[in-house]
Amino acid sequence: MTDIISQVETAIITEIKAAAGMAYLKTVDSYGGQFDEDLGEVIRSYPAVWVSYAGGAKPKPLGSEKYLVPATFVTFVAARNLRNEQSTRHGSPGEVGTYQLLSDVRTLLMRQDFGLAIEHLKPGAVRTLYNTRIRNAGLSVFSLEWSTAFVEKVPSKDEVDLLKIGLNYTLKPGDDIPDASDLLTLS
């Protein structure tokens, strides 16, 4: 499961970074607690978008061997503006606001599956995280949730833990008789 989650998060980040219409962004990255740091320092990286996995609902059985696993991702959009707090949301000449950021991210990611085995992304709730002033600059941060789902298969006994690998070496072409063999034990 963690592999598909990291693939989706990485794909979202890659898609936003590659968007020609969003070249105004200074930062596009995985969320790692940036809002828990000194916001006066963090706002220097604005306008910004951060991406994170937010969890998911209970998986739904699709028979005895497969489950449909709902997953929620969140994009955080952030802008600052020296004019005032309202301009951080609405924007001003030469400065993007968080409303435009929300619109651009929503337009870019809606119905995306990035070629991965997931349901298309569907936009969800938008929440205000910050609308304030810090060090003479307006600051605005919103979160936008994205829902998707993927199928997870119950691993077979052979897939659970790979502890040993057997290797056979044949030195004569066309000869199916091993000339040497190794048994590697993984720890």
Short mmCIF file of C-alpha atoms in Angstrom, two decimals:
data_model
loop_
_atom_site.label_atom_id
_atom_site.label_comp_id
_atom_site.label_asym_id
_atom_site.label_seq_id
_atom_site.Cartn_x
_atom_site.Cartn_y
_atom_site.Cartn_z
CA MET A 1 0.00 0.00 0.00
CA THR A 2 2.73 2.50 0.86
CA ASP A 3 4.20 2.16 -2.60
CA ILE A 4 1.05 3.38 -4.39
CA ILE A 5 0.62 6.18 -1.84
CA SER A 6 4.15 7.47 -2.42
CA GLN A 7 3.65 7.12 -6.19
CA VAL A 8 0.48 9.23 -6.10
CA GLU A 9 2.07 11.90 -3.89
CA THR A 10 5.12 12.06 -6.16
CA ALA A 11 2.91 12.20 -9.28
CA ILE A 12 0.91 15.13 -7.88
CA ILE A 13 4.10 17.04 -7.10
CA THR A 14 5.57 16.26 -10.53
CA GLU A 15 2.37 17.33 -12.31
CA ILE A 16 2.25 20.67 -10.49
CA LYS A 17 5.97 21.36 -11.08
CA ALA A 18 5.58 20.63 -14.79
CA ALA A 19 2.50 22.85 -15.25
CA ALA A 20 3.50 25.68 -17.57
CA GLY A 21 0.71 27.91 -16.24
CA MET A 22 2.01 27.62 -12.68
CA ALA A 23 5.56 28.85 -13.24
CA TYR A 24 4.82 31.56 -10.63
CA LEU A 25 5.29 28.99 -7.83
CA LYS A 26 8.46 29.24 -5.74
CA THR A 27 7.90 25.94 -3.91
CA VAL A 28 6.22 22.65 -4.81
CA ASP A 29 7.08 19.85 -2.39
CA SER A 30 5.91 17.14 -0.03
CA TYR A 31 4.46 18.55 3.18
CA GLY A 32 6.77 17.98 6.11
CA GLY A 33 5.50 20.17 8.93
CA GLN A 34 6.31 23.53 7.33
CA PHE A 35 3.41 25.22 9.17
CA ASP A 36 4.84 24.05 12.48
CA GLU A 37 8.00 26.05 11.84
CA ASP A 38 8.51 29.81 12.09
CA LEU A 39 5.89 31.12 9.63
CA GLY A 40 7.89 34.33 9.25
CA GLU A 41 10.64 32.24 7.66
CA VAL A 42 8.39 29.84 5.76
CA ILE A 43 6.51 32.61 3.94
CA ARG A 44 9.68 33.40 1.97
CA SER A 45 8.97 30.22 -0.01
CA TYR A 46 5.50 31.50 -1.08
CA PRO A 47 3.66 31.16 -3.39
CA ALA A 48 3.81 27.47 -2.60
CA VAL A 49 2.00 24.16 -2.89
CA TRP A 50 2.67 21.22 -0.57
CA VAL A 51 1.25 17.71 -0.94
CA SER A 52 0.56 15.05 1.67
CA TYR A 53 -1.30 11.80 2.17
CA ALA A 54 -4.13 12.45 4.63
CA GLY A 55 -5.33 8.88 5.25
CA GLY A 56 -8.37 7.00 4.07
CA ALA A 57 -11.60 5.31 4.97
CA LYS A 58 -12.07 1.63 5.75
CA PRO A 59 -11.23 -0.65 2.76
CA LYS A 60 -14.20 -2.36 1.07
CA PRO A 61 -13.93 -6.07 0.23
CA LEU A 62 -14.01 -6.99 -3.46
CA GLY A 63 -14.20 -10.71 -2.86
CA SER A 64 -11.92 -12.74 -0.61
CA GLU A 65 -8.59 -11.66 -2.14
CA LYS A 66 -8.98 -7.94 -2.95
CA TYR A 67 -9.98 -4.70 -1.27
CA LEU A 68 -10.87 -1.26 -2.60
CA VAL A 69 -8.78 1.12 -0.49
CA PRO A 70 -10.03 4.74 -0.35
CA ALA A 71 -7.26 7.31 -0.05
CA THR A 72 -7.28 11.04 0.62
CA PHE A 73 -4.49 13.39 -0.35
CA VAL A 74 -4.29 17.08 0.47
CA THR A 75 -2.72 19.98 -1.37
CA PHE A 76 -1.85 23.05 0.70
CA VAL A 77 -1.75 26.30 -1.28
CA ALA A 78 -0.06 29.35 0.23
CA ALA A 79 0.45 32.96 -0.84
CA ARG A 80 1.68 36.15 0.72
CA ASN A 81 1.28 39.76 -0.26
CA LEU A 82 2.84 42.92 1.12
CA ARG A 83 -0.29 45.00 0.38
CA ASN A 84 -2.73 43.43 2.80
CA GLU A 85 -4.32 40.20 3.95
CA GLN A 86 -7.16 40.41 1.39
CA SER A 87 -4.64 40.57 -1.47
CA THR A 88 -3.17 37.25 -0.35
CA ARG A 89 -6.48 35.64 -1.31
CA HIS A 90 -7.55 37.80 -4.27
CA GLY A 91 -4.09 38.48 -5.66
CA SER A 92 -2.82 41.79 -6.99
CA PRO A 93 -0.96 42.87 -10.14
CA GLY A 94 2.01 40.51 -10.48
CA GLU A 95 1.07 38.54 -7.34
CA VAL A 96 -1.00 35.35 -7.31
CA GLY A 97 -3.58 34.89 -4.57
CA THR A 98 -4.70 31.68 -2.91
CA TYR A 99 -8.04 31.71 -4.75
CA GLN A 100 -6.17 31.54 -8.07
CA LEU A 101 -3.86 28.87 -6.65
CA LEU A 102 -6.87 26.78 -5.61
CA SER A 103 -8.40 27.16 -9.05
CA ASP A 104 -5.16 26.30 -10.87
CA VAL A 105 -4.47 23.22 -8.72
CA ARG A 106 -8.08 22.03 -9.01
CA THR A 107 -8.08 22.44 -12.81
CA LEU A 108 -4.73 20.68 -13.14
CA LEU A 109 -5.43 17.66 -10.92
CA MET A 110 -9.15 17.03 -11.39
CA ARG A 111 -9.79 13.61 -13.02
CA GLN A 112 -6.06 12.75 -13.09
CA ASP A 113 -4.82 9.21 -12.54
CA PHE A 114 -1.21 9.80 -13.69
CA GLY A 115 -1.22 6.44 -15.47
CA LEU A 116 -1.36 4.71 -12.08
CA ALA A 117 -3.81 1.99 -11.05
CA ILE A 118 -6.01 4.42 -9.08
CA GLU A 119 -9.44 5.96 -9.51
CA HIS A 120 -9.32 9.46 -10.97
CA LEU A 121 -8.69 12.19 -8.39
CA LYS A 122 -11.85 13.93 -7.22
CA PRO A 123 -11.69 17.30 -5.45
CA GLY A 124 -13.01 17.45 -1.92
CA ALA A 125 -13.28 19.92 0.92
CA VAL A 126 -11.43 23.23 0.93
CA ARG A 127 -10.44 24.57 4.34
CA THR A 128 -8.91 27.83 5.49
CA LEU A 129 -5.76 27.24 7.52
CA TYR A 130 -4.41 30.81 7.80
CA ASN A 131 -5.62 34.29 6.88
CA THR A 132 -3.40 36.65 8.84
CA ARG A 133 -0.53 39.13 8.80
CA ILE A 134 3.05 38.25 9.71
CA ARG A 135 5.96 40.70 9.59
CA ASN A 136 4.10 43.30 7.52
CA ALA A 137 2.92 40.74 4.96
CA GLY A 138 -0.49 39.18 4.48
CA LEU A 139 -0.51 35.39 4.63
CA SER A 140 -3.15 33.00 3.30
CA VAL A 141 -3.10 29.19 3.33
CA PHE A 142 -5.87 26.83 2.22
CA SER A 143 -6.04 23.05 2.02
CA LEU A 144 -7.76 21.18 -0.81
CA GLU A 145 -8.53 17.48 -0.32
CA TRP A 146 -8.42 14.90 -3.11
CA SER A 147 -10.06 11.49 -2.96
CA THR A 148 -9.12 8.41 -4.93
CA ALA A 149 -9.06 4.64 -4.38
CA PHE A 150 -6.95 1.70 -5.44
CA VAL A 151 -7.23 -2.08 -5.31
CA GLU A 152 -5.04 -3.93 -2.84
CA LYS A 153 -4.59 -7.67 -3.22
CA VAL A 154 -4.06 -10.04 -0.31
CA PRO A 155 -0.50 -11.32 -0.77
CA SER A 156 0.03 -15.03 -1.32
CA LYS A 157 2.26 -16.98 1.07
CA ASP A 158 5.07 -16.73 -1.48
CA GLU A 159 4.75 -12.93 -1.57
CA VAL A 160 4.66 -12.28 2.18
CA ASP A 161 8.34 -12.50 3.11
CA LEU A 162 11.18 -13.15 0.75
CA LEU A 163 13.71 -14.82 3.02
CA LYS A 164 15.64 -17.06 0.61
CA ILE A 165 16.59 -16.91 -3.05
CA GLY A 166 17.82 -19.97 -4.94
CA LEU A 167 20.08 -19.39 -7.95
CA ASN A 168 21.08 -22.00 -10.52
CA TYR A 169 23.93 -21.42 -12.96
CA THR A 170 24.15 -23.22 -16.30
CA LEU A 171 27.46 -22.79 -18.10
CA LYS A 172 26.67 -24.72 -21.29
CA PRO A 173 24.14 -23.07 -23.66
CA GLY A 174 21.06 -25.23 -24.15
CA ASP A 175 21.93 -27.34 -21.13
CA ASP A 176 19.20 -27.35 -18.47
CA ILE A 177 21.40 -29.04 -15.88
CA PRO A 178 22.76 -26.58 -13.30
CA ASP A 179 26.55 -26.55 -13.06
CA ALA A 180 26.46 -24.59 -9.80
CA SER A 181 23.84 -23.23 -7.43
CA ASP A 182 23.56 -20.85 -4.52
CA LEU A 183 21.00 -20.37 -1.80
CA LEU A 184 21.01 -16.81 -0.50
CA THR A 185 19.41 -16.20 2.88
CA LEU A 186 18.18 -12.66 3.46
CA SER A 187 18.13 -11.23 6.95
#
